[in-house]
C-alpha cells in the first residue's frame, strides 16, 4: 500500500540524499537515547509537557521532534549508540 515504505526506495535515491536520510535517522535515534537516558533536557521536557497540555505521549513526540531537528540543523555530531 501507499502507506508502507518501499524496500527499493533508498535504491532509487541519489547517494547523497540516502546519506542525508541515514544521518537524519541517526539524529532521531540519538534524540530517543537522550530522552530515555539521564541526559534528557529538563527545560525542553517541561516545554514539551506544557505544549502537549499534560499528555505525556504527545510531549515525548514534541521533545523527540525538537531535539532531532536541533541536532540535524546544527550539524551536531552523531554519537555511536551506547556512548
PDB file of N, CA, C and O in Angstrom:
ATOM      1  N   UNK A   1       0.835  -1.194   0.000  1.00  0.00           N
ATOM      2  CA  UNK A   1       0.000   0.000   0.000  1.00  0.00           C
ATOM      3  C   UNK A   1       0.868   1.241   0.000  1.00  0.00           C
ATOM      4  O   UNK A   1       2.050   1.187   0.276  1.00  0.00           O
ATOM      5  N   UNK A   2       0.231   2.368  -0.248  1.00  0.00           N
ATOM      6  CA  UNK A   2       0.974   3.621  -0.327  1.00  0.00           C
ATOM      7  C   UNK A   2       1.542   4.035   1.027  1.00  0.00           C
ATOM      8  O   UNK A   2       2.521   4.759   1.088  1.00  0.00           O
ATOM      9  N   UNK A   3       0.948   3.584   2.132  1.00  0.00           N
ATOM     10  CA  UNK A   3       1.424   3.999   3.446  1.00  0.00           C
ATOM     11  C   UNK A   3       2.631   3.205   3.918  1.00  0.00           C
ATOM     12  O   UNK A   3       3.281   3.573   4.869  1.00  0.00           O
ATOM     13  N   UNK A   4       2.927   2.095   3.249  1.00  0.00           N
ATOM     14  CA  UNK A   4       4.072   1.290   3.643  1.00  0.00           C
ATOM     15  C   UNK A   4       5.306   1.738   2.867  1.00  0.00           C
ATOM     16  O   UNK A   4       5.231   2.005   1.672  1.00  0.00           O
ATOM     17  N   UNK A   5       6.467   1.822   3.555  1.00  0.00           N
ATOM     18  CA  UNK A   5       7.683   2.227   2.848  1.00  0.00           C
ATOM     19  C   UNK A   5       8.105   1.162   1.845  1.00  0.00           C
ATOM     20  O   UNK A   5       7.949  -0.022   2.083  1.00  0.00           O
ATOM     21  N   UNK A   6       8.588   1.605   0.724  1.00  0.00           N
ATOM     22  CA  UNK A   6       9.075   0.693  -0.298  1.00  0.00           C
ATOM     23  C   UNK A   6      10.473   0.234   0.048  1.00  0.00           C
ATOM     24  O   UNK A   6      11.335   1.028   0.417  1.00  0.00           O
ATOM     25  N   UNK A   7      10.747  -1.048  -0.093  1.00  0.00           N
ATOM     26  CA  UNK A   7      12.085  -1.553   0.199  1.00  0.00           C
ATOM     27  C   UNK A   7      13.095  -1.071  -0.826  1.00  0.00           C
ATOM     28  O   UNK A   7      14.287  -1.054  -0.572  1.00  0.00           O
ATOM     29  N   UNK A   8      12.630  -0.643  -1.996  1.00  0.00           N
ATOM     30  CA  UNK A   8      13.516  -0.141  -3.042  1.00  0.00           C
ATOM     31  C   UNK A   8      13.664   1.367  -3.011  1.00  0.00           C
ATOM     32  O   UNK A   8      14.346   1.931  -3.838  1.00  0.00           O
ATOM     33  N   UNK A   9      13.013   2.032  -2.070  1.00  0.00           N
ATOM     34  CA  UNK A   9      13.021   3.498  -2.035  1.00  0.00           C
ATOM     35  C   UNK A   9      14.437   4.046  -1.948  1.00  0.00           C
ATOM     36  O   UNK A   9      14.808   4.931  -2.705  1.00  0.00           O
ATOM     37  N   UNK A  10      15.253   3.523  -1.033  1.00  0.00           N
ATOM     38  CA  UNK A  10      16.619   4.021  -0.866  1.00  0.00           C
ATOM     39  C   UNK A  10      17.448   3.772  -2.111  1.00  0.00           C
ATOM     40  O   UNK A  10      18.297   4.578  -2.468  1.00  0.00           O
ATOM     41  N   UNK A  11      17.195   2.676  -2.806  1.00  0.00           N
ATOM     42  CA  UNK A  11      17.965   2.355  -4.004  1.00  0.00           C
ATOM     43  C   UNK A  11      17.689   3.351  -5.127  1.00  0.00           C
ATOM     44  O   UNK A  11      18.539   3.567  -5.982  1.00  0.00           O
ATOM     45  N   UNK A  12      16.530   3.975  -5.126  1.00  0.00           N
ATOM     46  CA  UNK A  12      16.157   4.921  -6.173  1.00  0.00           C
ATOM     47  C   UNK A  12      16.647   6.333  -5.894  1.00  0.00           C
ATOM     48  O   UNK A  12      16.618   7.176  -6.769  1.00  0.00           O
ATOM     49  N   UNK A  13      17.071   6.604  -4.669  1.00  0.00           N
ATOM     50  CA  UNK A  13      17.507   7.938  -4.292  1.00  0.00           C
ATOM     51  C   UNK A  13      18.986   8.126  -4.621  1.00  0.00           C
ATOM     52  O   UNK A  13      19.757   7.173  -4.569  1.00  0.00           O
ATOM     53  N   UNK A  14      19.375   9.366  -4.937  1.00  0.00           N
ATOM     54  CA  UNK A  14      20.807   9.626  -5.124  1.00  0.00           C
ATOM     55  C   UNK A  14      21.567   9.308  -3.837  1.00  0.00           C
ATOM     56  O   UNK A  14      21.023   9.425  -2.738  1.00  0.00           O
ATOM     57  N   UNK A  15      22.816   8.905  -3.964  1.00  0.00           N
ATOM     58  CA  UNK A  15      23.622   8.512  -2.810  1.00  0.00           C
ATOM     59  C   UNK A  15      23.680   9.626  -1.772  1.00  0.00           C
ATOM     60  O   UNK A  15      23.532   9.374  -0.576  1.00  0.00           O
ATOM     61  N   UNK A  16      23.829  10.878  -2.201  1.00  0.00           N
ATOM     62  CA  UNK A  16      23.915  11.986  -1.250  1.00  0.00           C
ATOM     63  C   UNK A  16      22.621  12.121  -0.451  1.00  0.00           C
ATOM     64  O   UNK A  16      22.648  12.399   0.747  1.00  0.00           O
ATOM     65  N   UNK A  17      21.485  11.918  -1.108  1.00  0.00           N
ATOM     66  CA  UNK A  17      20.197  12.009  -0.414  1.00  0.00           C
ATOM     67  C   UNK A  17      20.035  10.844   0.562  1.00  0.00           C
ATOM     68  O   UNK A  17      19.521  11.017   1.663  1.00  0.00           O
ATOM     69  N   UNK A  18      20.475   9.660   0.163  1.00  0.00           N
ATOM     70  CA  UNK A  18      20.401   8.488   1.037  1.00  0.00           C
ATOM     71  C   UNK A  18      21.248   8.716   2.280  1.00  0.00           C
ATOM     72  O   UNK A  18      20.808   8.432   3.395  1.00  0.00           O
ATOM     73  N   UNK A  19      22.448   9.257   2.123  1.00  0.00           N
ATOM     74  CA  UNK A  19      23.315   9.551   3.276  1.00  0.00           C
ATOM     75  C   UNK A  19      22.654  10.566   4.197  1.00  0.00           C
ATOM     76  O   UNK A  19      22.734  10.458   5.412  1.00  0.00           O
ATOM     77  N   UNK A  20      21.994  11.548   3.605  1.00  0.00           N
ATOM     78  CA  UNK A  20      21.306  12.571   4.389  1.00  0.00           C
ATOM     79  C   UNK A  20      20.176  11.940   5.209  1.00  0.00           C
ATOM     80  O   UNK A  20      19.999  12.262   6.382  1.00  0.00           O
ATOM     81  N   UNK A  21      19.423  11.038   4.598  1.00  0.00           N
ATOM     82  CA  UNK A  21      18.347  10.354   5.320  1.00  0.00           C
ATOM     83  C   UNK A  21      18.894   9.509   6.461  1.00  0.00           C
ATOM     84  O   UNK A  21      18.334   9.491   7.553  1.00  0.00           O
ATOM     85  N   UNK A  22      19.985   8.817   6.223  1.00  0.00           N
ATOM     86  CA  UNK A  22      20.603   7.987   7.266  1.00  0.00           C
ATOM     87  C   UNK A  22      21.089   8.866   8.410  1.00  0.00           C
ATOM     88  O   UNK A  22      20.864   8.540   9.582  1.00  0.00           O
ATOM     89  N   UNK A  23      21.706   9.994   8.095  1.00  0.00           N
ATOM     90  CA  UNK A  23      22.156  10.918   9.142  1.00  0.00           C
ATOM     91  C   UNK A  23      20.971  11.431   9.945  1.00  0.00           C
ATOM     92  O   UNK A  23      21.017  11.494  11.178  1.00  0.00           O
ATOM     93  N   UNK A  24      19.887  11.775   9.256  1.00  0.00           N
ATOM     94  CA  UNK A  24      18.699  12.264   9.939  1.00  0.00           C
ATOM     95  C   UNK A  24      18.129  11.186  10.861  1.00  0.00           C
ATOM     96  O   UNK A  24      17.763  11.458  12.010  1.00  0.00           O
ATOM     97  N   UNK A  25      18.087   9.945  10.391  1.00  0.00           N
ATOM     98  CA  UNK A  25      17.586   8.844  11.219  1.00  0.00           C
ATOM     99  C   UNK A  25      18.471   8.634  12.448  1.00  0.00           C
ATOM    100  O   UNK A  25      17.970   8.325  13.534  1.00  0.00           O
ATOM    101  N   UNK A  26      19.757   8.797  12.286  1.00  0.00           N
ATOM    102  CA  UNK A  26      20.662   8.646  13.434  1.00  0.00           C
ATOM    103  C   UNK A  26      20.426   9.746  14.459  1.00  0.00           C
ATOM    104  O   UNK A  26      20.530   9.507  15.660  1.00  0.00           O
ATOM    105  N   UNK A  27      20.103  10.947  14.002  1.00  0.00           N
ATOM    106  CA  UNK A  27      19.763  12.018  14.946  1.00  0.00           C
ATOM    107  C   UNK A  27      18.480  11.679  15.699  1.00  0.00           C
ATOM    108  O   UNK A  27      18.367  11.953  16.890  1.00  0.00           O
ATOM    109  N   UNK A  28      17.511  11.104  15.007  1.00  0.00           N
ATOM    110  CA  UNK A  28      16.281  10.677  15.689  1.00  0.00           C
ATOM    111  C   UNK A  28      16.603   9.617  16.741  1.00  0.00           C
ATOM    112  O   UNK A  28      16.089   9.671  17.859  1.00  0.00           O
ATOM    113  N   UNK A  29      17.453   8.657  16.390  1.00  0.00           N
ATOM    114  CA  UNK A  29      17.834   7.609  17.351  1.00  0.00           C
ATOM    115  C   UNK A  29      18.571   8.207  18.541  1.00  0.00           C
ATOM    116  O   UNK A  29      18.350   7.816  19.693  1.00  0.00           O
ATOM    117  N   UNK A  30      19.424   9.167  18.261  1.00  0.00           N
ATOM    118  CA  UNK A  30      20.170   9.843  19.323  1.00  0.00           C
ATOM    119  C   UNK A  30      19.223  10.628  20.233  1.00  0.00           C
ATOM    120  O   UNK A  30      19.384  10.627  21.459  1.00  0.00           O
ATOM    121  N   UNK A  31      18.228  11.275  19.637  1.00  0.00           N
ATOM    122  CA  UNK A  31      17.238  12.007  20.441  1.00  0.00           C
ATOM    123  C   UNK A  31      16.464  11.046  21.333  1.00  0.00           C
ATOM    124  O   UNK A  31      16.195  11.353  22.501  1.00  0.00           O
ATOM    125  N   UNK A  32      16.143   9.877  20.818  1.00  0.00           N
ATOM    126  CA  UNK A  32      15.433   8.878  21.618  1.00  0.00           C
ATOM    127  C   UNK A  32      16.308   8.380  22.762  1.00  0.00           C
ATOM    128  O   UNK A  32      15.836   8.258  23.902  1.00  0.00           O
ATOM    129  N   UNK A  33      17.583   8.108  22.481  1.00  0.00           N
ATOM    130  CA  UNK A  33      18.506   7.695  23.547  1.00  0.00           C
ATOM    131  C   UNK A  33      18.607   8.769  24.625  1.00  0.00           C
ATOM    132  O   UNK A  33      18.615   8.472  25.820  1.00  0.00           O
ATOM    133  N   UNK A  34      18.688  10.020  24.201  1.00  0.00           N
ATOM    134  CA  UNK A  34      18.761  11.135  25.146  1.00  0.00           C
ATOM    135  C   UNK A  34      17.497  11.176  26.000  1.00  0.00           C
ATOM    136  O   UNK A  34      17.569  11.320  27.225  1.00  0.00           O
ATOM    137  N   UNK A  35      16.347  11.033  25.368  1.00  0.00           N
ATOM    138  CA  UNK A  35      15.084  11.099  26.093  1.00  0.00           C
ATOM    139  C   UNK A  35      14.991   9.985  27.134  1.00  0.00           C
ATOM    140  O   UNK A  35      14.557  10.216  28.262  1.00  0.00           O
ATOM    141  N   UNK A  36      15.391   8.785  26.745  1.00  0.00           N
ATOM    142  CA  UNK A  36      15.279   7.622  27.624  1.00  0.00           C
ATOM    143  C   UNK A  36      16.383   7.540  28.670  1.00  0.00           C
ATOM    144  O   UNK A  36      16.297   6.738  29.593  1.00  0.00           O
ATOM    145  N   UNK A  37      17.411   8.359  28.533  1.00  0.00           N
ATOM    146  CA  UNK A  37      18.548   8.289  29.438  1.00  0.00           C
ATOM    147  C   UNK A  37      18.628   9.461  30.398  1.00  0.00           C
ATOM    148  O   UNK A  37      17.709  10.285  30.489  1.00  0.00           O
ATOM    149  N   UNK A  38      19.749   9.555  31.087  1.00  0.00           N
ATOM    150  CA  UNK A  38      19.920  10.613  32.093  1.00  0.00           C
ATOM    151  C   UNK A  38      20.184  11.998  31.513  1.00  0.00           C
ATOM    152  O   UNK A  38      20.195  12.979  32.257  1.00  0.00           O
ATOM    153  N   UNK A  39      20.390  12.097  30.192  1.00  0.00           N
ATOM    154  CA  UNK A  39      20.721  13.387  29.589  1.00  0.00           C
ATOM    155  C   UNK A  39      19.506  14.153  29.075  1.00  0.00           C
ATOM    156  O   UNK A  39      19.656  15.157  28.377  1.00  0.00           O
ATOM    157  N   UNK A  40      18.297  13.697  29.410  1.00  0.00           N
ATOM    158  CA  UNK A  40      17.098  14.419  28.965  1.00  0.00           C
ATOM    159  C   UNK A  40      17.174  15.852  29.479  1.00  0.00           C
ATOM    160  O   UNK A  40      17.479  16.085  30.641  1.00  0.00           O
ATOM    161  N   UNK A  41      16.917  16.802  28.599  1.00  0.00           N
ATOM    162  CA  UNK A  41      16.977  18.218  28.976  1.00  0.00           C
ATOM    163  C   UNK A  41      15.710  18.613  29.728  1.00  0.00           C
ATOM    164  O   UNK A  41      14.622  18.620  29.141  1.00  0.00           O
ATOM    165  N   UNK A  42      15.831  18.954  31.023  1.00  0.00           N
ATOM    166  CA  UNK A  42      14.640  19.257  31.827  1.00  0.00           C
ATOM    167  C   UNK A  42      13.819  20.419  31.290  1.00  0.00           C
ATOM    168  O   UNK A  42      12.584  20.372  31.302  1.00  0.00           O
ATOM    169  N   UNK A  43      14.470  21.461  30.816  1.00  0.00           N
ATOM    170  CA  UNK A  43      13.745  22.620  30.303  1.00  0.00           C
ATOM    171  C   UNK A  43      12.944  22.286  29.058  1.00  0.00           C
ATOM    172  O   UNK A  43      11.786  22.698  28.910  1.00  0.00           O
ATOM    173  N   UNK A  44      13.547  21.535  28.158  1.00  0.00           N
ATOM    174  CA  UNK A  44      12.835  21.133  26.939  1.00  0.00           C
ATOM    175  C   UNK A  44      11.709  20.171  27.282  1.00  0.00           C
ATOM    176  O   UNK A  44      10.629  20.242  26.699  1.00  0.00           O
ATOM    177  N   UNK A  45      11.942  19.279  28.242  1.00  0.00           N
ATOM    178  CA  UNK A  45      10.879  18.364  28.645  1.00  0.00           C
ATOM    179  C   UNK A  45       9.704  19.157  29.239  1.00  0.00           C
ATOM    180  O   UNK A  45       8.551  18.888  28.915  1.00  0.00           O
ATOM    181  N   UNK A  46       9.994  20.143  30.057  1.00  0.00           N
ATOM    182  CA  UNK A  46       8.926  20.964  30.646  1.00  0.00           C
ATOM    183  C   UNK A  46       8.153  21.703  29.555  1.00  0.00           C
ATOM    184  O   UNK A  46       6.919  21.728  29.559  1.00  0.00           O
ATOM    185  N   UNK A  47       8.885  22.284  28.599  1.00  0.00           N
ATOM    186  CA  UNK A  47       8.223  22.997  27.497  1.00  0.00           C
ATOM    187  C   UNK A  47       7.383  22.035  26.664  1.00  0.00           C
ATOM    188  O   UNK A  47       6.257  22.354  26.261  1.00  0.00           O
ATOM    189  N   UNK A  48       7.905  20.834  26.435  1.00  0.00           N
ATOM    190  CA  UNK A  48       7.179  19.819  25.671  1.00  0.00           C
ATOM    191  C   UNK A  48       5.900  19.413  26.386  1.00  0.00           C
ATOM    192  O   UNK A  48       4.844  19.258  25.767  1.00  0.00           O
ATOM    193  N   UNK A  49       5.996  19.245  27.702  1.00  0.00           N
ATOM    194  CA  UNK A  49       4.856  18.837  28.509  1.00  0.00           C
ATOM    195  C   UNK A  49       3.758  19.906  28.481  1.00  0.00           C
ATOM    196  O   UNK A  49       2.579  19.596  28.332  1.00  0.00           O
ATOM    197  N   UNK A  50       4.171  21.152  28.589  1.00  0.00           N
ATOM    198  CA  UNK A  50       3.201  22.254  28.527  1.00  0.00           C
ATOM    199  C   UNK A  50       2.590  22.333  27.131  1.00  0.00           C
ATOM    200  O   UNK A  50       1.370  22.479  26.976  1.00  0.00           O
ATOM    201  N   UNK A  51       3.435  22.232  26.116  1.00  0.00           N
ATOM    202  CA  UNK A  51       2.957  22.277  24.728  1.00  0.00           C
ATOM    203  C   UNK A  51       1.903  21.191  24.477  1.00  0.00           C
ATOM    204  O   UNK A  51       0.932  21.418  23.757  1.00  0.00           O
ATOM    205  N   UNK A  52       2.104  20.016  25.086  1.00  0.00           N
ATOM    206  CA  UNK A  52       1.195  18.886  24.908  1.00  0.00           C
ATOM    207  C   UNK A  52       0.041  18.897  25.904  1.00  0.00           C
ATOM    208  O   UNK A  52      -0.725  17.941  25.975  1.00  0.00           O
ATOM    209  N   UNK A  53      -0.060  19.962  26.678  1.00  0.00           N
ATOM    210  CA  UNK A  53      -1.128  20.134  27.661  1.00  0.00           C
ATOM    211  C   UNK A  53      -1.236  18.926  28.600  1.00  0.00           C
ATOM    212  O   UNK A  53      -2.320  18.454  28.914  1.00  0.00           O
ATOM    213  N   UNK A  54      -0.073  18.449  29.034  1.00  0.00           N
ATOM    214  CA  UNK A  54      -0.024  17.380  30.030  1.00  0.00           C
ATOM    215  C   UNK A  54      -0.104  15.974  29.478  1.00  0.00           C
ATOM    216  O   UNK A  54      -0.029  15.009  30.239  1.00  0.00           O
ATOM    217  N   UNK A  55      -0.219  15.825  28.177  1.00  0.00           N
ATOM    218  CA  UNK A  55      -0.262  14.488  27.565  1.00  0.00           C
ATOM    219  C   UNK A  55       1.175  14.011  27.371  1.00  0.00           C
ATOM    220  O   UNK A  55       1.912  14.542  26.537  1.00  0.00           O
ATOM    221  N   UNK A  56       1.585  13.012  28.149  1.00  0.00           N
ATOM    222  CA  UNK A  56       2.988  12.576  28.132  1.00  0.00           C
ATOM    223  C   UNK A  56       3.428  12.000  26.788  1.00  0.00           C
ATOM    224  O   UNK A  56       4.573  12.190  26.378  1.00  0.00           O
ATOM    225  N   UNK A  57       2.544  11.303  26.103  1.00  0.00           N
ATOM    226  CA  UNK A  57       2.910  10.735  24.803  1.00  0.00           C
ATOM    227  C   UNK A  57       3.143  11.858  23.794  1.00  0.00           C
ATOM    228  O   UNK A  57       4.151  11.863  23.071  1.00  0.00           O
ATOM    229  N   UNK A  58       2.250  12.826  23.756  1.00  0.00           N
ATOM    230  CA  UNK A  58       2.424  13.963  22.840  1.00  0.00           C
ATOM    231  C   UNK A  58       3.642  14.789  23.232  1.00  0.00           C
ATOM    232  O   UNK A  58       4.341  15.318  22.368  1.00  0.00           O
ATOM    233  N   UNK A  59       3.911  14.883  24.528  1.00  0.00           N
ATOM    234  CA  UNK A  59       5.088  15.621  24.990  1.00  0.00           C
ATOM    235  C   UNK A  59       6.365  14.933  24.521  1.00  0.00           C
ATOM    236  O   UNK A  59       7.318  15.587  24.089  1.00  0.00           O
ATOM    237  N   UNK A  60       6.383  13.611  24.574  1.00  0.00           N
ATOM    238  CA  UNK A  60       7.557  12.862  24.102  1.00  0.00           C
ATOM    239  C   UNK A  60       7.750  13.068  22.606  1.00  0.00           C
ATOM    240  O   UNK A  60       8.878  13.285  22.145  1.00  0.00           O
ATOM    241  N   UNK A  61       6.661  13.045  21.855  1.00  0.00           N
ATOM    242  CA  UNK A  61       6.732  13.277  20.409  1.00  0.00           C
ATOM    243  C   UNK A  61       7.315  14.656  20.128  1.00  0.00           C
ATOM    244  O   UNK A  61       8.209  14.817  19.287  1.00  0.00           O
ATOM    245  N   UNK A  62       6.830  15.667  20.838  1.00  0.00           N
ATOM    246  CA  UNK A  62       7.317  17.032  20.649  1.00  0.00           C
ATOM    247  C   UNK A  62       8.801  17.125  21.006  1.00  0.00           C
ATOM    248  O   UNK A  62       9.592  17.737  20.282  1.00  0.00           O
ATOM    249  N   UNK A  63       9.190  16.520  22.129  1.00  0.00           N
ATOM    250  CA  UNK A  63      10.591  16.532  22.571  1.00  0.00           C
ATOM    251  C   UNK A  63      11.484  15.896  21.509  1.00  0.00           C
ATOM    252  O   UNK A  63      12.499  16.471  21.108  1.00  0.00           O
ATOM    253  N   UNK A  64      11.108  14.691  21.053  1.00  0.00           N
ATOM    254  CA  UNK A  64      11.936  13.990  20.071  1.00  0.00           C
ATOM    255  C   UNK A  64      12.050  14.773  18.767  1.00  0.00           C
ATOM    256  O   UNK A  64      13.145  14.891  18.201  1.00  0.00           O
ATOM    257  N   UNK A  65      10.944  15.310  18.296  1.00  0.00           N
ATOM    258  CA  UNK A  65      10.967  16.071  17.053  1.00  0.00           C
ATOM    259  C   UNK A  65      11.835  17.319  17.188  1.00  0.00           C
ATOM    260  O   UNK A  65      12.625  17.640  16.292  1.00  0.00           O
ATOM    261  N   UNK A  66      11.716  17.987  18.321  1.00  0.00           N
ATOM    262  CA  UNK A  66      12.507  19.195  18.555  1.00  0.00           C
ATOM    263  C   UNK A  66      13.991  18.870  18.603  1.00  0.00           C
ATOM    264  O   UNK A  66      14.807  19.530  17.956  1.00  0.00           O
ATOM    265  N   UNK A  67      14.366  17.847  19.368  1.00  0.00           N
ATOM    266  CA  UNK A  67      15.784  17.502  19.503  1.00  0.00           C
ATOM    267  C   UNK A  67      16.378  16.986  18.205  1.00  0.00           C
ATOM    268  O   UNK A  67      17.485  17.374  17.825  1.00  0.00           O
ATOM    269  N   UNK A  68      15.664  16.117  17.506  1.00  0.00           N
ATOM    270  CA  UNK A  68      16.192  15.595  16.241  1.00  0.00           C
ATOM    271  C   UNK A  68      16.408  16.730  15.251  1.00  0.00           C
ATOM    272  O   UNK A  68      17.443  16.794  14.579  1.00  0.00           O
ATOM    273  N   UNK A  69      15.463  17.663  15.196  1.00  0.00           N
ATOM    274  CA  UNK A  69      15.597  18.806  14.292  1.00  0.00           C
ATOM    275  C   UNK A  69      16.771  19.691  14.709  1.00  0.00           C
ATOM    276  O   UNK A  69      17.544  20.146  13.872  1.00  0.00           O
ATOM    277  N   UNK A  70      16.905  19.944  16.016  1.00  0.00           N
ATOM    278  CA  UNK A  70      18.028  20.753  16.511  1.00  0.00           C
ATOM    279  C   UNK A  70      19.363  20.111  16.152  1.00  0.00           C
ATOM    280  O   UNK A  70      20.280  20.789  15.678  1.00  0.00           O
ATOM    281  N   UNK A  71      19.469  18.810  16.398  1.00  0.00           N
ATOM    282  CA  UNK A  71      20.727  18.098  16.124  1.00  0.00           C
ATOM    283  C   UNK A  71      21.058  18.141  14.640  1.00  0.00           C
ATOM    284  O   UNK A  71      22.199  18.404  14.256  1.00  0.00           O
ATOM    285  N   UNK A  72      20.073  17.874  13.825  1.00  0.00           N
ATOM    286  CA  UNK A  72      20.299  17.838  12.389  1.00  0.00           C
ATOM    287  C   UNK A  72      20.661  19.222  11.848  1.00  0.00           C
ATOM    288  O   UNK A  72      21.617  19.376  11.091  1.00  0.00           O
ATOM    289  N   UNK A  73      19.919  20.236  12.265  1.00  0.00           N
ATOM    290  CA  UNK A  73      20.141  21.591  11.771  1.00  0.00           C
ATOM    291  C   UNK A  73      21.490  22.155  12.210  1.00  0.00           C
ATOM    292  O   UNK A  73      22.124  22.911  11.482  1.00  0.00           O
ATOM    293  N   UNK A  74      21.926  21.783  13.412  1.00  0.00           N
ATOM    294  CA  UNK A  74      23.184  22.325  13.928  1.00  0.00           C
ATOM    295  C   UNK A  74      24.402  21.535  13.460  1.00  0.00           C
ATOM    296  O   UNK A  74      25.532  21.941  13.707  1.00  0.00           O
ATOM    297  N   UNK A  75      24.144  20.399  12.808  1.00  0.00           N
ATOM    298  CA  UNK A  75      25.262  19.554  12.396  1.00  0.00           C
ATOM    299  C   UNK A  75      25.907  18.855  13.577  1.00  0.00           C
ATOM    300  O   UNK A  75      27.059  18.448  13.507  1.00  0.00           O
ATOM    301  N   UNK A  76      25.154  18.727  14.666  1.00  0.00           N
ATOM    302  CA  UNK A  76      25.667  18.067  15.869  1.00  0.00           C
ATOM    303  C   UNK A  76      26.189  16.687  15.493  1.00  0.00           C
ATOM    304  O   UNK A  76      25.552  15.952  14.750  1.00  0.00           O
ATOM    305  N   UNK A  77      27.379  16.330  15.979  1.00  0.00           N
ATOM    306  CA  UNK A  77      27.934  15.029  15.612  1.00  0.00           C
ATOM    307  C   UNK A  77      27.039  13.880  16.077  1.00  0.00           C
ATOM    308  O   UNK A  77      26.393  13.967  17.119  1.00  0.00           O
ATOM    309  N   UNK A  78      27.020  12.838  15.284  1.00  0.00           N
ATOM    310  CA  UNK A  78      26.238  11.670  15.619  1.00  0.00           C
ATOM    311  C   UNK A  78      27.089  10.759  16.479  1.00  0.00           C
ATOM    312  O   UNK A  78      28.201  10.381  16.105  1.00  0.00           O
ATOM    313  N   UNK A  79      26.578  10.425  17.646  1.00  0.00           N
ATOM    314  CA  UNK A  79      27.286   9.541  18.559  1.00  0.00           C
ATOM    315  C   UNK A  79      26.910   8.101  18.247  1.00  0.00           C
ATOM    316  O   UNK A  79      25.817   7.823  17.793  1.00  0.00           O
ATOM    317  N   UNK A  80      27.845   7.199  18.526  1.00  0.00           N
ATOM    318  CA  UNK A  80      27.505   5.787  18.414  1.00  0.00           C
ATOM    319  C   UNK A  80      26.554   5.427  19.532  1.00  0.00           C
ATOM    320  O   UNK A  80      26.738   5.873  20.656  1.00  0.00           O
ATOM    321  N   UNK A  81      25.543   4.654  19.210  1.00  0.00           N
ATOM    322  CA  UNK A  81      24.585   4.256  20.247  1.00  0.00           C
ATOM    323  C   UNK A  81      25.342   3.544  21.349  1.00  0.00           C
ATOM    324  O   UNK A  81      26.236   2.767  21.109  1.00  0.00           O
ATOM    325  N   UNK A  82      24.976   3.881  22.587  1.00  0.00           N
ATOM    326  CA  UNK A  82      25.621   3.253  23.726  1.00  0.00           C
ATOM    327  C   UNK A  82      26.775   4.066  24.287  1.00  0.00           C
ATOM    328  O   UNK A  82      27.385   3.701  25.264  1.00  0.00           O
ATOM    329  N   UNK A  83      27.115   5.200  23.634  1.00  0.00           N
ATOM    330  CA  UNK A  83      28.205   6.036  24.151  1.00  0.00           C
ATOM    331  C   UNK A  83      27.716   6.870  25.291  1.00  0.00           C
ATOM    332  O   UNK A  83      26.612   7.295  25.340  1.00  0.00           O
TER     333      UNK A  83
END
